[in-house]
Tab-separated table of C-alpha atoms in Angstrom:
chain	number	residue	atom	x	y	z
H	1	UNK	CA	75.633	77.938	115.854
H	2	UNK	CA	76.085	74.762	113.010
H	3	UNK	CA	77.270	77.372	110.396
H	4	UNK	CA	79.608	78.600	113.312
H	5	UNK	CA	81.102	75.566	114.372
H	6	UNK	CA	81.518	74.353	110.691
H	7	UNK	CA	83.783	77.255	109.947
H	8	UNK	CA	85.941	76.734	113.102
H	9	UNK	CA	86.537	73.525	112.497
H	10	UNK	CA	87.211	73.982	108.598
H	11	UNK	CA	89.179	76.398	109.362
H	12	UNK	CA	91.610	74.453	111.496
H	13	UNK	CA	92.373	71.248	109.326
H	14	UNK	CA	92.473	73.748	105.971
H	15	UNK	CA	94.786	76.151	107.718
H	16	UNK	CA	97.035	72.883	108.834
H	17	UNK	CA	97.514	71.909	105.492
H	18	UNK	CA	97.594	75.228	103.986
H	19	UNK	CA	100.492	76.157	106.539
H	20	UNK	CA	102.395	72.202	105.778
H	21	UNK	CA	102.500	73.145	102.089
H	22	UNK	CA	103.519	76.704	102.641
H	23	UNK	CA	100.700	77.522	100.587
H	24	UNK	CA	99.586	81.102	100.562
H	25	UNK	CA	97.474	81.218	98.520
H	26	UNK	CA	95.304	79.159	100.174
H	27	UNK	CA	96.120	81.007	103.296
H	28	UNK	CA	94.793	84.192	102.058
H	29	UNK	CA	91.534	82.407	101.661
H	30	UNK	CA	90.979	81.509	105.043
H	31	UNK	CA	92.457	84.139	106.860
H	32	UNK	CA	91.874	88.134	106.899
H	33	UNK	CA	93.095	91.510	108.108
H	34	UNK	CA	95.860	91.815	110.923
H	35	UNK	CA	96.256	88.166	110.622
H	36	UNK	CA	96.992	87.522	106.784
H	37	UNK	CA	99.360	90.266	106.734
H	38	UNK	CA	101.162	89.008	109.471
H	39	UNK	CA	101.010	85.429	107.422
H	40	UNK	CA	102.303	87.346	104.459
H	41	UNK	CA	104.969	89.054	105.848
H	42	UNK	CA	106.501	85.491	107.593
H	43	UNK	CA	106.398	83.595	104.454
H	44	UNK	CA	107.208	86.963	102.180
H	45	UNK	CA	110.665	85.550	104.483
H	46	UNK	CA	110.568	82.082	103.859
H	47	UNK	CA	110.345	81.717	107.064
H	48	UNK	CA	107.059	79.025	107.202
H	49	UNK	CA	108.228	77.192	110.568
H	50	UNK	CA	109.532	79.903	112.877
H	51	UNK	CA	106.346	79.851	114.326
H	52	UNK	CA	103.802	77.198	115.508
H	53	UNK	CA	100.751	78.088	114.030
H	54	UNK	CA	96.464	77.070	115.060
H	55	UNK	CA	96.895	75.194	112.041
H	56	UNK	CA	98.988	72.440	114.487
H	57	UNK	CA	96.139	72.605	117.257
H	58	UNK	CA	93.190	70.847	117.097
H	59	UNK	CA	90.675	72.575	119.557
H	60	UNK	CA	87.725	71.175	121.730
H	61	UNK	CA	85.502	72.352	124.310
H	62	UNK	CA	84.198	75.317	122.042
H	63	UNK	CA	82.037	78.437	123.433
H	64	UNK	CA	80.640	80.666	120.529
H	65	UNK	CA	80.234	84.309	121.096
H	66	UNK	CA	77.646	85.260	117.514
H	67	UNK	CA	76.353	88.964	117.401
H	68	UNK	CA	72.311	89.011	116.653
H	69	UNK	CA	71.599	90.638	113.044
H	70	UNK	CA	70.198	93.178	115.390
H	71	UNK	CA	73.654	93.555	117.111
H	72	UNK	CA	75.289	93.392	114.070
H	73	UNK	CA	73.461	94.691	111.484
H	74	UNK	CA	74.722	94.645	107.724
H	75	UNK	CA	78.641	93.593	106.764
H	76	UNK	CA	80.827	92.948	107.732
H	77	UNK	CA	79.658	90.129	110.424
H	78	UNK	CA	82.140	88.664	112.670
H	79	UNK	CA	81.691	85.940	115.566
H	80	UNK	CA	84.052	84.606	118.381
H	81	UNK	CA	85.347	81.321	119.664
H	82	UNK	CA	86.530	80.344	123.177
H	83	UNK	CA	88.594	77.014	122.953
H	84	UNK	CA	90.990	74.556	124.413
H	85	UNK	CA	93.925	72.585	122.884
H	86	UNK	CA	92.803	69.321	122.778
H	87	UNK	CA	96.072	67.416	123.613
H	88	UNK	CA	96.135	70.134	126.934
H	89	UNK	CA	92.635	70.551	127.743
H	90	UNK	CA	93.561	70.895	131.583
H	91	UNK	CA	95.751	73.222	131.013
H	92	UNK	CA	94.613	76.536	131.543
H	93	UNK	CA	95.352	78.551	128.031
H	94	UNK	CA	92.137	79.333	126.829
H	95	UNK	CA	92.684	80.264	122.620
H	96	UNK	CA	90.509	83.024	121.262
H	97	UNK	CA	89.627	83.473	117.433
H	98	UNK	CA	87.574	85.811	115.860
H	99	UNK	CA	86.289	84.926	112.207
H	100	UNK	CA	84.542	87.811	110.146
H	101	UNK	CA	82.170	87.731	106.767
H	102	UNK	CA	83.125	90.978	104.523
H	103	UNK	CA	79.655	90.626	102.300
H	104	UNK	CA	76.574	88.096	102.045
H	105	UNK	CA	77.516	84.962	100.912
H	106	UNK	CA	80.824	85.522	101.251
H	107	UNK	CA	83.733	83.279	102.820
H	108	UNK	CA	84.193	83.517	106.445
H	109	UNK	CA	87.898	84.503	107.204
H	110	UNK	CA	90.065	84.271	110.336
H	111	UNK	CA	90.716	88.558	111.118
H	112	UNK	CA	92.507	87.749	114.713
H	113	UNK	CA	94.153	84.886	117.052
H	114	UNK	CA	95.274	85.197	120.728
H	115	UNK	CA	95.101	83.275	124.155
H	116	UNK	CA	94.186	83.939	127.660
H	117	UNK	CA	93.867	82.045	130.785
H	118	UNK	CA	90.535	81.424	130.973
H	119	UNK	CA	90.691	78.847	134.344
H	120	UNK	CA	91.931	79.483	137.932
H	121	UNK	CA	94.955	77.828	139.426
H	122	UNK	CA	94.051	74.300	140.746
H	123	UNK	CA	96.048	73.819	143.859
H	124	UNK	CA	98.786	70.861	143.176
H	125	UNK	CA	97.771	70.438	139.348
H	126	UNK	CA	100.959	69.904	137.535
H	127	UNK	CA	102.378	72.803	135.822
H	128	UNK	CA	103.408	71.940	131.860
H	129	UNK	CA	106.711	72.604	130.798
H	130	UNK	CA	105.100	74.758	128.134
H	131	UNK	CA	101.548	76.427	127.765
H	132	UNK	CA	100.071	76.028	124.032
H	133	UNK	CA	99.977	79.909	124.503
H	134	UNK	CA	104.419	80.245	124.735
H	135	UNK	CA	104.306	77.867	121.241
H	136	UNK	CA	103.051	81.255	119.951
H	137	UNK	CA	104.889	83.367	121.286
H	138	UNK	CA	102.228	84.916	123.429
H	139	UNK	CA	102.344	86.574	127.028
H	140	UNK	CA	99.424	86.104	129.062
H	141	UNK	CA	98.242	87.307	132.433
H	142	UNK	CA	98.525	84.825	135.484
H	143	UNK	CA	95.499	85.878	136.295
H	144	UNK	CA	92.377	84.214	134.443
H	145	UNK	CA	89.628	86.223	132.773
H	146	UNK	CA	86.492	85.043	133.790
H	147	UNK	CA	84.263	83.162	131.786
H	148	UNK	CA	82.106	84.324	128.811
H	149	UNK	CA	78.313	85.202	129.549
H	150	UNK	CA	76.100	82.720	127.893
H	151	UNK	CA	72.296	83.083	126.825
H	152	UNK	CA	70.397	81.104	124.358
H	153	UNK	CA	71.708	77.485	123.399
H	154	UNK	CA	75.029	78.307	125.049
H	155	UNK	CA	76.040	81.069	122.954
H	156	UNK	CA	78.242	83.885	124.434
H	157	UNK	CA	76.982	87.037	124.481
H	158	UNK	CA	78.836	90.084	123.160
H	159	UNK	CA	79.112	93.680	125.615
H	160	UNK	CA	76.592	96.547	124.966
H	161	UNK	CA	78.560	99.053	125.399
H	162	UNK	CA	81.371	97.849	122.923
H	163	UNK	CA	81.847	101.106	121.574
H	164	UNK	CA	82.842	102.363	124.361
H	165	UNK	CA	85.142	99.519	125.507
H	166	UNK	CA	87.081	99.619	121.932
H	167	UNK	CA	88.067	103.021	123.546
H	168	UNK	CA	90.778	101.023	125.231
H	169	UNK	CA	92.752	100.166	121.769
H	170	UNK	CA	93.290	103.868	121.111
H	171	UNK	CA	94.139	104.295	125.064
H	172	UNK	CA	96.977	101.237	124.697
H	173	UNK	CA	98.206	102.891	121.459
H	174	UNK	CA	98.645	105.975	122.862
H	175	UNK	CA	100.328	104.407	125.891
H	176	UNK	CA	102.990	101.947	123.869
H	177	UNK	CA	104.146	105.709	121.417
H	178	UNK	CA	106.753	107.173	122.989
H	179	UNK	CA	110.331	107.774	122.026
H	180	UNK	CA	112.892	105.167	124.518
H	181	UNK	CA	113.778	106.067	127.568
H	182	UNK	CA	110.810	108.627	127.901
H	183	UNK	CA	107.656	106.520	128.183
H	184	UNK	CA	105.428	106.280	131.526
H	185	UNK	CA	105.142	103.004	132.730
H	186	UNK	CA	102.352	104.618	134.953
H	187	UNK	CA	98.854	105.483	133.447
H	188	UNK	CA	95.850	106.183	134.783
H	189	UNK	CA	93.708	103.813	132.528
H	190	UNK	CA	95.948	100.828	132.846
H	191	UNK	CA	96.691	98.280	136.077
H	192	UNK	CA	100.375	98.112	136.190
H	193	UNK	CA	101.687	94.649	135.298
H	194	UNK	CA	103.896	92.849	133.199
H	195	UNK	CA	101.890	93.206	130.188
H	196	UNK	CA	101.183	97.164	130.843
H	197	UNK	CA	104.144	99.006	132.442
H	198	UNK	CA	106.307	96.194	132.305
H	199	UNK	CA	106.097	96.650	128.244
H	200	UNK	CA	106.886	100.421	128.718
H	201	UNK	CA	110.103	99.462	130.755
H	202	UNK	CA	111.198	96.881	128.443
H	203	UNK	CA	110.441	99.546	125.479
H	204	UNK	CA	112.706	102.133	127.282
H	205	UNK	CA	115.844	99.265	128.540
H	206	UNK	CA	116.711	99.576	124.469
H	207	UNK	CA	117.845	102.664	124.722
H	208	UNK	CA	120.571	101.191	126.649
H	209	UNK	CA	121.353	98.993	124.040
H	210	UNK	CA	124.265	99.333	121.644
H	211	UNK	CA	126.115	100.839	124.642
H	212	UNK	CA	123.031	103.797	124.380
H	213	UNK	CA	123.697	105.042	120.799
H	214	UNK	CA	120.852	104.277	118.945
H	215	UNK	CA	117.528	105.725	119.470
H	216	UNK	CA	114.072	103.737	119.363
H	217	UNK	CA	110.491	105.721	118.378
H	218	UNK	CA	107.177	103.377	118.944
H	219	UNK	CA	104.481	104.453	117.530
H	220	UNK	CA	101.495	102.208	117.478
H	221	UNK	CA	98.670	102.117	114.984
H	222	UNK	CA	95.369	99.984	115.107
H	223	UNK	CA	95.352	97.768	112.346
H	224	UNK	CA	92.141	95.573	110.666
H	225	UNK	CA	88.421	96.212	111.670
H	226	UNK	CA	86.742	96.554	114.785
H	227	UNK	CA	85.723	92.871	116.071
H	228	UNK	CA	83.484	91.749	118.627
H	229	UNK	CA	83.638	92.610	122.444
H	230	UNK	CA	82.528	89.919	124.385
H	231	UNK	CA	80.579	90.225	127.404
H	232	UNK	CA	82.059	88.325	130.886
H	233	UNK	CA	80.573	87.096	133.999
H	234	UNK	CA	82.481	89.777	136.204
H	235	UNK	CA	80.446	92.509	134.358
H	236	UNK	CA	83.843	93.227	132.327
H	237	UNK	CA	84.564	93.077	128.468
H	238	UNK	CA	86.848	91.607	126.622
H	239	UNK	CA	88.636	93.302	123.804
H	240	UNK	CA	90.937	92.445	121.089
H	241	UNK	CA	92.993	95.334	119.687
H	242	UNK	CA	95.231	94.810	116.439
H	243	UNK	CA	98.257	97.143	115.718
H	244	UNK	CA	100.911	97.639	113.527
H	245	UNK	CA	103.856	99.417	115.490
H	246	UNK	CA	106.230	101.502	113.719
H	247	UNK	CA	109.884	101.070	114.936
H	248	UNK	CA	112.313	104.072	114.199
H	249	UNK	CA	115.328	103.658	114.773
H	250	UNK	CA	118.010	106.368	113.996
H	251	UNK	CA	121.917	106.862	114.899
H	252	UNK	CA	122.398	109.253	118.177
H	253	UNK	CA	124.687	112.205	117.752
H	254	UNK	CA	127.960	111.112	117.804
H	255	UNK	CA	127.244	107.670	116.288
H	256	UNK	CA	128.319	106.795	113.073
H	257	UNK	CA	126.388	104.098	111.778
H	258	UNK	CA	124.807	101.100	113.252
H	259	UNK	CA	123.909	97.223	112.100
H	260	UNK	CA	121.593	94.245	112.501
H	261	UNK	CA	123.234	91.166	112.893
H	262	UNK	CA	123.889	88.934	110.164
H	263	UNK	CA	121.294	86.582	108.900
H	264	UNK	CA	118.360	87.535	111.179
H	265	UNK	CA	114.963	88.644	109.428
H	266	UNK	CA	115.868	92.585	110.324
H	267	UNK	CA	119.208	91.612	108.270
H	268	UNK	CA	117.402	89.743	105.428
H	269	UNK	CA	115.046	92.450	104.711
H	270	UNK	CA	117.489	94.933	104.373
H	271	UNK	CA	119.556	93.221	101.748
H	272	UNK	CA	121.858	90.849	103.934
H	273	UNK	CA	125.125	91.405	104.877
H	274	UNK	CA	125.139	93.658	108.293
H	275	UNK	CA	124.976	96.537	106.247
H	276	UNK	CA	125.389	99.818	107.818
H	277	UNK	CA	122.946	101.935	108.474
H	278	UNK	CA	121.969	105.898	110.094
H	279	UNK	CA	118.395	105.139	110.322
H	280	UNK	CA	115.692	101.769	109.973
H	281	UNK	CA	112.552	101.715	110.366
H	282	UNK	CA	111.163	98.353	111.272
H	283	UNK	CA	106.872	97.470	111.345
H	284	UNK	CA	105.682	94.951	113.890
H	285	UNK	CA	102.286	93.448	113.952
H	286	UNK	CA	101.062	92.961	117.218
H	287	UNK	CA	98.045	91.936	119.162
H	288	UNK	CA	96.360	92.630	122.646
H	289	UNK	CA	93.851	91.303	124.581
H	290	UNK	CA	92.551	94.213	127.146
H	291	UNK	CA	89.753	93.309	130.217
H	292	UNK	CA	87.892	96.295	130.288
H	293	UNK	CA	85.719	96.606	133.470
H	294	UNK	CA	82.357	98.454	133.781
H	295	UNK	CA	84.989	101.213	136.516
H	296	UNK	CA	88.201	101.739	136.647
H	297	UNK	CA	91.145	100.900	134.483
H	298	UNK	CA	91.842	98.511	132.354
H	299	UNK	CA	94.545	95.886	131.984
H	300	UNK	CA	95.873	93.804	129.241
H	301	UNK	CA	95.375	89.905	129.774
H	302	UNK	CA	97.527	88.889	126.672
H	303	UNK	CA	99.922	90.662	124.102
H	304	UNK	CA	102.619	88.968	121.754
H	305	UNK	CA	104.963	92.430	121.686
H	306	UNK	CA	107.862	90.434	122.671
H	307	UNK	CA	107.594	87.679	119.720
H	308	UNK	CA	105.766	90.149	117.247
H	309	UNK	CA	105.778	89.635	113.359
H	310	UNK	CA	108.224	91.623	111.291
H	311	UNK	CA	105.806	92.661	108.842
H	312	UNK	CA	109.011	95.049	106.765
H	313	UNK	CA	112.012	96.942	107.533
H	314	UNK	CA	113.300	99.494	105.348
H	315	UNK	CA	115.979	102.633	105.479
H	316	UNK	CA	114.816	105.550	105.972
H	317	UNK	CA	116.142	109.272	105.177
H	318	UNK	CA	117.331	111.086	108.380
């Protein structure tokens, strides 16, 4: 639990300066899979402040969820951490970060960042103007998850049947590919709800954009290692499920040629200049956080698909 709680807390102050310098080099030594890349990618744009990073947060209040060498035998090893912004600690954004070890002796890396709510609405509390969990461009469930299970010393304790919980990546990937305007906002392993269906309908309103002419192909792709599935006190599991979506965009029949407006990162990583173009394909890195119950279907309790990282954008032959 020491070795733990040492990490998480070097990891915050390093990361702060790290991110203040624009330093990424000594980001890529504190963070790790889905996460670097998507650190990469936004300073690849010189884009360091677009988005307010854990570096800026210092966090209290600090459940750890570490697997058992017999849970997790050999490398990598990987642990979780429940916390709470310290300047907001009533509010109730709970931020979850998984850390993982690729070899023995090696340095412990940040592989994955999200938030929940993780505490019930308190009748006449006063609402922020802005959860820590919007600074990031994350969308999180009204409802809250309910708390980790705890065992020895305080420690969380991950799910045993985690392989069959991680199921529910493949299940959200599959759901989330479809060409706009013909995905199902219904599905038989997910709750309908703002982060489920209500992505699917927001996926297919773009085909309406650009007055309908363009066409938009989703295809997601789970991204980084498998991390830990924590165990909660409804008898559900929590999972966190990294992606990298493919966007494919293409010209309609009858459409000429299409464009990205001037000066934004789609723009910039195409050359500049609101070139024309008859197809794009654009990669997203994205990240959800799915309640998986012991029955029953699923639903996602946090996903940042609406402020994703533009990890590339490139032309593409038709």
């Amino acid at each position: 639990m020491a070795d733990a709680e040492k990490v998480f807390n070097t990891y915050g102050w390093a990361n702060s300066i790290a991110e203040g310098r624009a330093d990424f080099a000594a980001i890529s030594k504190l963070q790790t899979g889905a996460l670097l890349e998507q650190s990469r990618a936004r300073h690849e744009r010189k884009n360091a402040h677009a988005i307010v990073r854990d570096g800026d947060i210092d966090f209290t209040r600090s459940v750890f969820v570490i697997p058992t060498v017999r849970e997790q035998p050999g490398y990598p090893r990987s642990f979780v951490v429940f916390s709470k912004d310290d300047g907001q600690v009533e509010d109730r954004a709970t931020a979850v970060h998984y850390f993982v070890q690729a070899a023995a002796g090696g340095p412990w890396k940040a592989a994955a960042t999200s938030w929940v709510n993780g505490d019930p609405v308190v009748q006449g509390a006063v609402t922020p103007r802005e959860h820590p969990y919007e600074q990031h461009n994350v969308e999180v469930r009204e409802k809250e998850i309910a708390a980790p299970v705890t065992g020895v010393a305080g420690a969380g304790v991950l799910s045993a049947r985690a392989g069959t919980d991680r199921k529910a990546c493949g299940r959200y990937a599959d759901y989330m590919s479809f060409t706009a305007p013909q995905g199902e906002p219904k599905s038989e392993h997910f709750v309908p709800g703002g982060l489920t269906s209500g992505v699917v309908d927001r996926y297919n309103e773009r085909d309406k954009q650009v007055e309908g002419k363009v066409r938009h192909e989703f295809g997601y792709k789970a991204a980084g290692g498998e991390l830990p599935v924590v165990r909660l006190a409804s008898g559900a599991s929590l999972v966190t499920c990294t992606y990298v979506v493919t966007e494919r965009l293409a010209a309609k029949q009858g459409t000429a040629w299409f464009f990205f407006t001037s000066d934004t990162d789609s723009d910039r990583l195409l050359g500049g200049g609101s070139k024309h173009w008859r197809a794009v394909e654009r990669r997203w890195a994205v990240t959800a956080v799915i309640e998986v119950p012991e029955q029953g279907p699923a639903d996602v309790v946090a996903v940042n698909s609406r402020g994703a990282e533009l990890l590339s954008a490139r032309r593409i032959p038709e």
